[in-house]
Amino acid sequence: MRTSPSLLVIAHGSRDPRHAATVQALVRRAGALRPGLRVETAFLDFNLPSVAGVLDRLAAEGVRDVVALPLLLTRAFHAKADVPAVLRQAPATLRIRQAEVLGPSPLLLATVERRLYEAGLTPGDKSTTGVVLASAGSTDPEAIAAIAETARELRRTGWCSVRPAFASASLPRTEDAVRALRAEPGVRRVAVAPYVIAPGRLPDRIAAGAAGADVLADVLGSSPELAALLVERYREAVRAPERLAVAAG
């Protein structure tokens, strides 16, 4: 019987212990959607297990096919450089396919809205609420453009206004976007929606910048929509092995 490729979810990592705990909870939830699928978690930095360590262990245990899924929202430096570099150092016995990053996806928008509603808003508030979509930030133009497009897509779901903001590397900052929304006609309340997966230093910076907002939502975390998106990206990678193949060794 043919065995499905194992799934290796690759997260950035953080010194903040909440980060790894959130990532592990998300990966467990995704794994529960595919009973029988081997799912592993690894980190690029700060946390263990490392990507290299997990790949070595998989090879030693006789695994041959792996889908490596970057737990990243945009195609910035980590997705374009760091992840491919570490995968190229994998044991030569592994056949590795790198899945696409998580964004863009309607499931991410659904997670953002879930967190906003959990923070106290309702669908009836959408037409009078301005939202700051606050991401970690990047110097990569493709990543910045992707965040801006996600903000536009969120606006199309019915929110009064949506502005992107960044915790680092790019402008505007969260507090600046909050002030700008306050001045917009029709905006009665301002909400900040962190467009980040797990807690850490930059999400804390977003929260500090949200002091002038009416509502601060939680990070995306281990939402059911995000777990389903991990499985979706895995399936896409399995269906498109040639386009997503990564040479190991």
PDB file of C-alpha atoms in Angstrom:
ATOM      1  CA  MET A   1       0.000   0.000   0.000  1.00  0.00           C
ATOM      2  CA  ARG A   2       1.331   3.414  -0.936  1.00  0.00           C
ATOM      3  CA  THR A   3       2.200   5.593   2.065  1.00  0.00           C
ATOM      4  CA  SER A   4       1.252   9.275   2.046  1.00  0.00           C
ATOM      5  CA  PRO A   5       4.171  11.715   2.347  1.00  0.00           C
ATOM      6  CA  SER A   6       4.851  12.831   5.889  1.00  0.00           C
ATOM      7  CA  LEU A   7       4.026  16.442   6.723  1.00  0.00           C
ATOM      8  CA  LEU A   8       6.744  18.609   8.264  1.00  0.00           C
ATOM      9  CA  VAL A   9       5.458  21.980   9.467  1.00  0.00           C
ATOM     10  CA  ILE A  10       8.298  24.508   9.681  1.00  0.00           C
ATOM     11  CA  ALA A  11       7.787  27.447  12.028  1.00  0.00           C
ATOM     12  CA  HIS A  12      10.059  30.422  12.579  1.00  0.00           C
ATOM     13  CA  GLY A  13      10.587  29.964  16.305  1.00  0.00           C
ATOM     14  CA  SER A  14      10.826  32.454  19.158  1.00  0.00           C
ATOM     15  CA  ARG A  15      12.371  32.912  22.595  1.00  0.00           C
ATOM     16  CA  ASP A  16       8.814  33.430  23.849  1.00  0.00           C
ATOM     17  CA  PRO A  17       7.542  30.023  25.059  1.00  0.00           C
ATOM     18  CA  ARG A  18       3.995  30.929  23.992  1.00  0.00           C
ATOM     19  CA  HIS A  19       5.127  30.769  20.369  1.00  0.00           C
ATOM     20  CA  ALA A  20       6.145  27.109  20.339  1.00  0.00           C
ATOM     21  CA  ALA A  21       3.130  26.106  22.441  1.00  0.00           C
ATOM     22  CA  THR A  22       0.761  27.783  19.977  1.00  0.00           C
ATOM     23  CA  VAL A  23       2.485  26.234  16.969  1.00  0.00           C
ATOM     24  CA  GLN A  24       2.327  22.773  18.513  1.00  0.00           C
ATOM     25  CA  ALA A  25      -1.384  23.195  19.295  1.00  0.00           C
ATOM     26  CA  LEU A  26      -2.073  24.255  15.715  1.00  0.00           C
ATOM     27  CA  VAL A  27      -0.131  21.336  14.251  1.00  0.00           C
ATOM     28  CA  ARG A  28      -1.935  18.869  16.526  1.00  0.00           C
ATOM     29  CA  ARG A  29      -5.264  20.264  15.356  1.00  0.00           C
ATOM     30  CA  ALA A  30      -4.231  19.944  11.719  1.00  0.00           C
ATOM     31  CA  GLY A  31      -3.020  16.394  12.283  1.00  0.00           C
ATOM     32  CA  ALA A  32      -6.369  15.436  13.778  1.00  0.00           C
ATOM     33  CA  LEU A  33      -7.976  16.335  10.436  1.00  0.00           C
ATOM     34  CA  ARG A  34      -5.875  13.666   8.704  1.00  0.00           C
ATOM     35  CA  PRO A  35      -5.838  10.552  10.904  1.00  0.00           C
ATOM     36  CA  GLY A  36      -2.975   8.267   9.976  1.00  0.00           C
ATOM     37  CA  LEU A  37      -0.846  11.038   8.481  1.00  0.00           C
ATOM     38  CA  ARG A  38       2.543  11.467  10.104  1.00  0.00           C
ATOM     39  CA  VAL A  39       2.901  15.108  11.115  1.00  0.00           C
ATOM     40  CA  GLU A  40       6.053  16.660  12.560  1.00  0.00           C
ATOM     41  CA  THR A  41       6.932  20.164  13.729  1.00  0.00           C
ATOM     42  CA  ALA A  42      10.319  21.876  13.454  1.00  0.00           C
ATOM     43  CA  PHE A  43      11.691  25.377  13.962  1.00  0.00           C
ATOM     44  CA  LEU A  44      14.120  27.512  11.999  1.00  0.00           C
ATOM     45  CA  ASP A  45      15.506  29.220  15.089  1.00  0.00           C
ATOM     46  CA  PHE A  46      15.294  29.507  18.901  1.00  0.00           C
ATOM     47  CA  ASN A  47      13.266  26.322  19.505  1.00  0.00           C
ATOM     48  CA  LEU A  48      13.756  22.595  19.209  1.00  0.00           C
ATOM     49  CA  PRO A  49      13.451  20.368  17.335  1.00  0.00           C
ATOM     50  CA  SER A  50      15.400  21.951  14.501  1.00  0.00           C
ATOM     51  CA  VAL A  51      14.480  21.338  10.879  1.00  0.00           C
ATOM     52  CA  ALA A  52      17.758  19.503  10.248  1.00  0.00           C
ATOM     53  CA  GLY A  53      17.249  17.328  13.308  1.00  0.00           C
ATOM     54  CA  VAL A  54      13.749  16.241  12.285  1.00  0.00           C
ATOM     55  CA  LEU A  55      14.816  15.533   8.697  1.00  0.00           C
ATOM     56  CA  ASP A  56      17.715  13.398   9.887  1.00  0.00           C
ATOM     57  CA  ARG A  57      15.397  11.465  12.187  1.00  0.00           C
ATOM     58  CA  LEU A  58      12.814  10.905   9.457  1.00  0.00           C
ATOM     59  CA  ALA A  59      15.486   9.583   7.108  1.00  0.00           C
ATOM     60  CA  ALA A  60      16.902   7.295   9.806  1.00  0.00           C
ATOM     61  CA  GLU A  61      13.430   5.869  10.412  1.00  0.00           C
ATOM     62  CA  GLY A  62      13.009   5.004   6.739  1.00  0.00           C
ATOM     63  CA  VAL A  63      10.706   7.824   5.670  1.00  0.00           C
ATOM     64  CA  ARG A  64      11.197   8.662   2.000  1.00  0.00           C
ATOM     65  CA  ASP A  65       8.636  11.329   1.056  1.00  0.00           C
ATOM     66  CA  VAL A  66       8.107  14.583   2.943  1.00  0.00           C
ATOM     67  CA  VAL A  67       6.011  17.676   2.350  1.00  0.00           C
ATOM     68  CA  ALA A  68       7.689  20.646   4.033  1.00  0.00           C
ATOM     69  CA  LEU A  69       5.121  23.312   4.880  1.00  0.00           C
ATOM     70  CA  PRO A  70       6.412  26.767   5.895  1.00  0.00           C
ATOM     71  CA  LEU A  71       4.196  28.150   8.654  1.00  0.00           C
ATOM     72  CA  LEU A  72       4.393  31.591   7.083  1.00  0.00           C
ATOM     73  CA  LEU A  73       1.698  33.980   5.902  1.00  0.00           C
ATOM     74  CA  THR A  74       3.616  35.510   2.964  1.00  0.00           C
ATOM     75  CA  ARG A  75       6.479  34.690   0.626  1.00  0.00           C
ATOM     76  CA  ALA A  76       9.116  36.791   2.338  1.00  0.00           C
ATOM     77  CA  PHE A  77      12.788  36.028   3.037  1.00  0.00           C
ATOM     78  CA  HIS A  78      12.197  32.973   5.220  1.00  0.00           C
ATOM     79  CA  ALA A  79      10.074  31.270   2.561  1.00  0.00           C
ATOM     80  CA  LYS A  80      12.336  32.241  -0.331  1.00  0.00           C
ATOM     81  CA  ALA A  81      15.750  31.659   1.264  1.00  0.00           C
ATOM     82  CA  ASP A  82      15.859  30.143   4.757  1.00  0.00           C
ATOM     83  CA  VAL A  83      13.471  27.241   4.233  1.00  0.00           C
ATOM     84  CA  PRO A  84      14.851  26.110   0.842  1.00  0.00           C
ATOM     85  CA  ALA A  85      18.414  26.384   2.182  1.00  0.00           C
ATOM     86  CA  VAL A  86      17.794  24.082   5.134  1.00  0.00           C
ATOM     87  CA  LEU A  87      15.823  21.624   2.991  1.00  0.00           C
ATOM     88  CA  ARG A  88      18.706  21.365   0.524  1.00  0.00           C
ATOM     89  CA  GLN A  89      20.867  20.044   3.380  1.00  0.00           C
ATOM     90  CA  ALA A  90      18.481  17.161   4.077  1.00  0.00           C
ATOM     91  CA  PRO A  91      19.615  13.538   3.710  1.00  0.00           C
ATOM     92  CA  ALA A  92      19.728  12.470   0.074  1.00  0.00           C
ATOM     93  CA  THR A  93      17.308   9.604   0.728  1.00  0.00           C
ATOM     94  CA  LEU A  94      14.455  12.063   1.326  1.00  0.00           C
ATOM     95  CA  ARG A  95      12.228  13.312  -1.468  1.00  0.00           C
ATOM     96  CA  ILE A  96      11.001  16.703  -0.267  1.00  0.00           C
ATOM     97  CA  ARG A  97       8.297  18.904  -1.686  1.00  0.00           C
ATOM     98  CA  GLN A  98       8.033  22.440  -0.336  1.00  0.00           C
ATOM     99  CA  ALA A  99       4.418  23.508   0.031  1.00  0.00           C
ATOM    100  CA  GLU A 100       3.272  27.046  -0.595  1.00  0.00           C
ATOM    101  CA  VAL A 101       3.022  29.556   2.231  1.00  0.00           C
ATOM    102  CA  LEU A 102      -0.350  29.956   3.889  1.00  0.00           C
ATOM    103  CA  GLY A 103      -1.447  33.244   2.343  1.00  0.00           C
ATOM    104  CA  PRO A 104      -3.439  34.385   0.577  1.00  0.00           C
ATOM    105  CA  SER A 105      -6.488  32.349   1.506  1.00  0.00           C
ATOM    106  CA  PRO A 106     -10.138  32.920   2.445  1.00  0.00           C
ATOM    107  CA  LEU A 107      -9.442  30.690   5.446  1.00  0.00           C
ATOM    108  CA  LEU A 108      -7.041  33.313   6.803  1.00  0.00           C
ATOM    109  CA  LEU A 109      -9.700  36.005   6.431  1.00  0.00           C
ATOM    110  CA  ALA A 110     -12.139  33.721   8.237  1.00  0.00           C
ATOM    111  CA  THR A 111      -9.657  33.321  11.085  1.00  0.00           C
ATOM    112  CA  VAL A 112      -9.169  37.089  11.359  1.00  0.00           C
ATOM    113  CA  GLU A 113     -12.926  37.556  11.592  1.00  0.00           C
ATOM    114  CA  ARG A 114     -13.252  34.733  14.131  1.00  0.00           C
ATOM    115  CA  ARG A 115     -10.739  36.504  16.386  1.00  0.00           C
ATOM    116  CA  LEU A 116     -12.503  39.855  15.980  1.00  0.00           C
ATOM    117  CA  TYR A 117     -15.829  38.316  16.953  1.00  0.00           C
ATOM    118  CA  GLU A 118     -14.229  36.535  19.903  1.00  0.00           C
ATOM    119  CA  ALA A 119     -12.936  39.951  21.015  1.00  0.00           C
ATOM    120  CA  GLY A 120     -16.500  41.262  21.247  1.00  0.00           C
ATOM    121  CA  LEU A 121     -17.516  42.453  17.798  1.00  0.00           C
ATOM    122  CA  THR A 122     -20.482  41.089  15.873  1.00  0.00           C
ATOM    123  CA  PRO A 123     -21.286  40.885  12.148  1.00  0.00           C
ATOM    124  CA  GLY A 124     -23.635  43.795  12.733  1.00  0.00           C
ATOM    125  CA  ASP A 125     -20.651  45.971  13.732  1.00  0.00           C
ATOM    126  CA  LYS A 126     -18.803  45.516  10.449  1.00  0.00           C
ATOM    127  CA  SER A 127     -20.231  48.498   8.579  1.00  0.00           C
ATOM    128  CA  THR A 128     -19.153  50.938  11.302  1.00  0.00           C
ATOM    129  CA  THR A 129     -15.840  49.376  12.383  1.00  0.00           C
ATOM    130  CA  GLY A 130     -12.420  50.159  10.992  1.00  0.00           C
ATOM    131  CA  VAL A 131      -9.872  47.362  11.246  1.00  0.00           C
ATOM    132  CA  VAL A 132      -6.101  47.579  11.453  1.00  0.00           C
ATOM    133  CA  LEU A 133      -4.648  44.420   9.933  1.00  0.00           C
ATOM    134  CA  ALA A 134      -1.358  44.382  11.837  1.00  0.00           C
ATOM    135  CA  SER A 135       1.385  42.084  10.588  1.00  0.00           C
ATOM    136  CA  ALA A 136       4.944  41.476  11.726  1.00  0.00           C
ATOM    137  CA  GLY A 137       6.419  43.428   8.803  1.00  0.00           C
ATOM    138  CA  SER A 138       8.961  42.732   6.082  1.00  0.00           C
ATOM    139  CA  THR A 139      11.378  44.464   3.731  1.00  0.00           C
ATOM    140  CA  ASP A 140      10.238  42.189   0.895  1.00  0.00           C
ATOM    141  CA  PRO A 141       7.996  44.074  -1.579  1.00  0.00           C
ATOM    142  CA  GLU A 142       6.094  40.895  -2.448  1.00  0.00           C
ATOM    143  CA  ALA A 143       5.236  40.317   1.201  1.00  0.00           C
ATOM    144  CA  ILE A 144       4.141  43.938   1.708  1.00  0.00           C
ATOM    145  CA  ALA A 145       1.952  43.751  -1.396  1.00  0.00           C
ATOM    146  CA  ALA A 146       0.395  40.521  -0.130  1.00  0.00           C
ATOM    147  CA  ILE A 147      -0.538  42.117   3.199  1.00  0.00           C
ATOM    148  CA  ALA A 148      -2.046  45.110   1.399  1.00  0.00           C
ATOM    149  CA  GLU A 149      -4.112  42.800  -0.813  1.00  0.00           C
ATOM    150  CA  THR A 150      -5.279  40.827   2.218  1.00  0.00           C
ATOM    151  CA  ALA A 151      -6.428  44.096   3.800  1.00  0.00           C
ATOM    152  CA  ARG A 152      -8.383  44.915   0.639  1.00  0.00           C
ATOM    153  CA  GLU A 153      -9.973  41.452   0.628  1.00  0.00           C
ATOM    154  CA  LEU A 154     -10.971  41.842   4.273  1.00  0.00           C
ATOM    155  CA  ARG A 155     -12.516  45.220   3.472  1.00  0.00           C
ATOM    156  CA  ARG A 156     -14.603  43.578   0.734  1.00  0.00           C
ATOM    157  CA  THR A 157     -16.240  41.337   3.330  1.00  0.00           C
ATOM    158  CA  GLY A 158     -18.079  44.381   4.696  1.00  0.00           C
ATOM    159  CA  TRP A 159     -15.864  46.165   7.221  1.00  0.00           C
ATOM    160  CA  CYS A 160     -16.111  49.951   7.098  1.00  0.00           C
ATOM    161  CA  SER A 161     -12.406  50.328   6.409  1.00  0.00           C
ATOM    162  CA  VAL A 162      -9.288  48.181   6.703  1.00  0.00           C
ATOM    163  CA  ARG A 163      -5.728  49.480   6.878  1.00  0.00           C
ATOM    164  CA  PRO A 164      -2.546  47.381   6.971  1.00  0.00           C
ATOM    165  CA  ALA A 165       0.096  48.100   9.599  1.00  0.00           C
ATOM    166  CA  PHE A 166       3.445  46.587  10.544  1.00  0.00           C
ATOM    167  CA  ALA A 167       5.305  45.919  13.778  1.00  0.00           C
ATOM    168  CA  SER A 168       8.733  46.211  12.145  1.00  0.00           C
ATOM    169  CA  ALA A 169      10.617  46.890   8.898  1.00  0.00           C
ATOM    170  CA  SER A 170       7.690  48.689   7.217  1.00  0.00           C
ATOM    171  CA  LEU A 171       5.270  51.527   7.819  1.00  0.00           C
ATOM    172  CA  PRO A 172       2.721  52.473   9.038  1.00  0.00           C
ATOM    173  CA  ARG A 173       2.913  51.275  12.626  1.00  0.00           C
ATOM    174  CA  THR A 174      -0.203  49.998  14.367  1.00  0.00           C
ATOM    175  CA  GLU A 175      -0.752  53.177  16.386  1.00  0.00           C
ATOM    176  CA  ASP A 176      -0.531  55.322  13.227  1.00  0.00           C
ATOM    177  CA  ALA A 177      -3.118  53.198  11.450  1.00  0.00           C
ATOM    178  CA  VAL A 178      -5.411  53.420  14.489  1.00  0.00           C
ATOM    179  CA  ARG A 179      -5.211  57.229  14.403  1.00  0.00           C
ATOM    180  CA  ALA A 180      -5.847  57.299  10.649  1.00  0.00           C
ATOM    181  CA  LEU A 181      -8.960  55.161  11.009  1.00  0.00           C
ATOM    182  CA  ARG A 182     -10.287  57.412  13.781  1.00  0.00           C
ATOM    183  CA  ALA A 183     -10.330  60.256  11.258  1.00  0.00           C
ATOM    184  CA  GLU A 184     -12.213  58.327   8.556  1.00  0.00           C
ATOM    185  CA  PRO A 185     -15.903  59.111   7.976  1.00  0.00           C
ATOM    186  CA  GLY A 186     -18.245  56.373   9.112  1.00  0.00           C
ATOM    187  CA  VAL A 187     -15.775  54.695  11.483  1.00  0.00           C
ATOM    188  CA  ARG A 188     -17.354  54.531  14.956  1.00  0.00           C
ATOM    189  CA  ARG A 189     -14.922  52.075  16.495  1.00  0.00           C
ATOM    190  CA  VAL A 190     -11.446  50.806  15.682  1.00  0.00           C
ATOM    191  CA  ALA A 191     -10.280  47.225  16.038  1.00  0.00           C
ATOM    192  CA  VAL A 192      -6.767  45.835  15.718  1.00  0.00           C
ATOM    193  CA  ALA A 193      -6.472  42.352  14.236  1.00  0.00           C
ATOM    194  CA  PRO A 194      -2.974  40.863  14.569  1.00  0.00           C
ATOM    195  CA  TYR A 195      -2.141  39.096  11.315  1.00  0.00           C
ATOM    196  CA  VAL A 196       0.402  36.820  12.960  1.00  0.00           C
ATOM    197  CA  ILE A 197       0.186  33.154  13.830  1.00  0.00           C
ATOM    198  CA  ALA A 198       1.603  32.943  17.338  1.00  0.00           C
ATOM    199  CA  PRO A 199       2.491  35.179  20.294  1.00  0.00           C
ATOM    200  CA  GLY A 200       5.945  36.697  20.609  1.00  0.00           C
ATOM    201  CA  ARG A 201       7.916  39.940  20.610  1.00  0.00           C
ATOM    202  CA  LEU A 202       6.357  41.453  17.484  1.00  0.00           C
ATOM    203  CA  PRO A 203       2.764  40.533  18.415  1.00  0.00           C
ATOM    204  CA  ASP A 204       3.422  42.173  21.786  1.00  0.00           C
ATOM    205  CA  ARG A 205       4.543  45.285  19.914  1.00  0.00           C
ATOM    206  CA  ILE A 206       1.292  45.188  17.931  1.00  0.00           C
ATOM    207  CA  ALA A 207      -0.678  44.966  21.172  1.00  0.00           C
ATOM    208  CA  ALA A 208       1.179  47.968  22.595  1.00  0.00           C
ATOM    209  CA  GLY A 209       0.365  49.962  19.470  1.00  0.00           C
ATOM    210  CA  ALA A 210      -3.300  49.051  19.820  1.00  0.00           C
ATOM    211  CA  ALA A 211      -3.670  51.022  23.049  1.00  0.00           C
ATOM    212  CA  GLY A 212      -5.793  53.642  21.283  1.00  0.00           C
ATOM    213  CA  ALA A 213      -8.137  51.103  19.683  1.00  0.00           C
ATOM    214  CA  ASP A 214     -11.495  49.962  21.003  1.00  0.00           C
ATOM    215  CA  VAL A 215     -10.890  46.279  20.339  1.00  0.00           C
ATOM    216  CA  LEU A 216      -7.756  44.127  20.228  1.00  0.00           C
ATOM    217  CA  ALA A 217      -8.190  40.669  18.741  1.00  0.00           C
ATOM    218  CA  ASP A 218      -6.000  37.675  19.491  1.00  0.00           C
ATOM    219  CA  VAL A 219      -3.349  36.216  17.175  1.00  0.00           C
ATOM    220  CA  LEU A 220      -4.521  33.696  14.570  1.00  0.00           C
ATOM    221  CA  GLY A 221      -3.357  30.808  16.748  1.00  0.00           C
ATOM    222  CA  SER A 222      -4.726  27.284  16.506  1.00  0.00           C
ATOM    223  CA  SER A 223      -8.028  28.187  14.884  1.00  0.00           C
ATOM    224  CA  PRO A 224      -9.965  25.451  13.034  1.00  0.00           C
ATOM    225  CA  GLU A 225      -9.719  27.465   9.816  1.00  0.00           C
ATOM    226  CA  LEU A 226      -5.947  27.732  10.063  1.00  0.00           C
ATOM    227  CA  ALA A 227      -5.648  24.019  10.800  1.00  0.00           C
ATOM    228  CA  ALA A 228      -7.750  23.283   7.717  1.00  0.00           C
ATOM    229  CA  LEU A 229      -5.484  25.544   5.669  1.00  0.00           C
ATOM    230  CA  LEU A 230      -2.415  23.530   6.676  1.00  0.00           C
ATOM    231  CA  VAL A 231      -4.110  20.394   5.384  1.00  0.00           C
ATOM    232  CA  GLU A 232      -5.130  22.208   2.195  1.00  0.00           C
ATOM    233  CA  ARG A 233      -1.557  23.314   1.480  1.00  0.00           C
ATOM    234  CA  TYR A 234      -0.357  19.749   2.140  1.00  0.00           C
ATOM    235  CA  ARG A 235      -2.838  18.351  -0.375  1.00  0.00           C
ATOM    236  CA  GLU A 236      -1.840  20.928  -2.968  1.00  0.00           C
ATOM    237  CA  ALA A 237       1.822  19.996  -2.587  1.00  0.00           C
ATOM    238  CA  VAL A 238       1.074  16.290  -2.952  1.00  0.00           C
ATOM    239  CA  ARG A 239      -0.906  16.961  -6.128  1.00  0.00           C
ATOM    240  CA  ALA A 240       1.851  19.136  -7.649  1.00  0.00           C
ATOM    241  CA  PRO A 241       5.127  17.283  -6.940  1.00  0.00           C
ATOM    242  CA  GLU A 242       7.048  18.489  -9.956  1.00  0.00           C
ATOM    243  CA  ARG A 243       6.422  22.179  -9.421  1.00  0.00           C
ATOM    244  CA  LEU A 244       7.187  22.031  -5.723  1.00  0.00           C
ATOM    245  CA  ALA A 245      10.063  19.547  -5.676  1.00  0.00           C
ATOM    246  CA  VAL A 246      13.099  20.415  -3.546  1.00  0.00           C
ATOM    247  CA  ALA A 247      16.399  18.665  -4.209  1.00  0.00           C
ATOM    248  CA  ALA A 248      17.988  17.323  -1.042  1.00  0.00           C
ATOM    249  CA  GLY A 249      21.539  16.301  -0.362  1.00  0.00           C
TER     250      GLY A 249
END
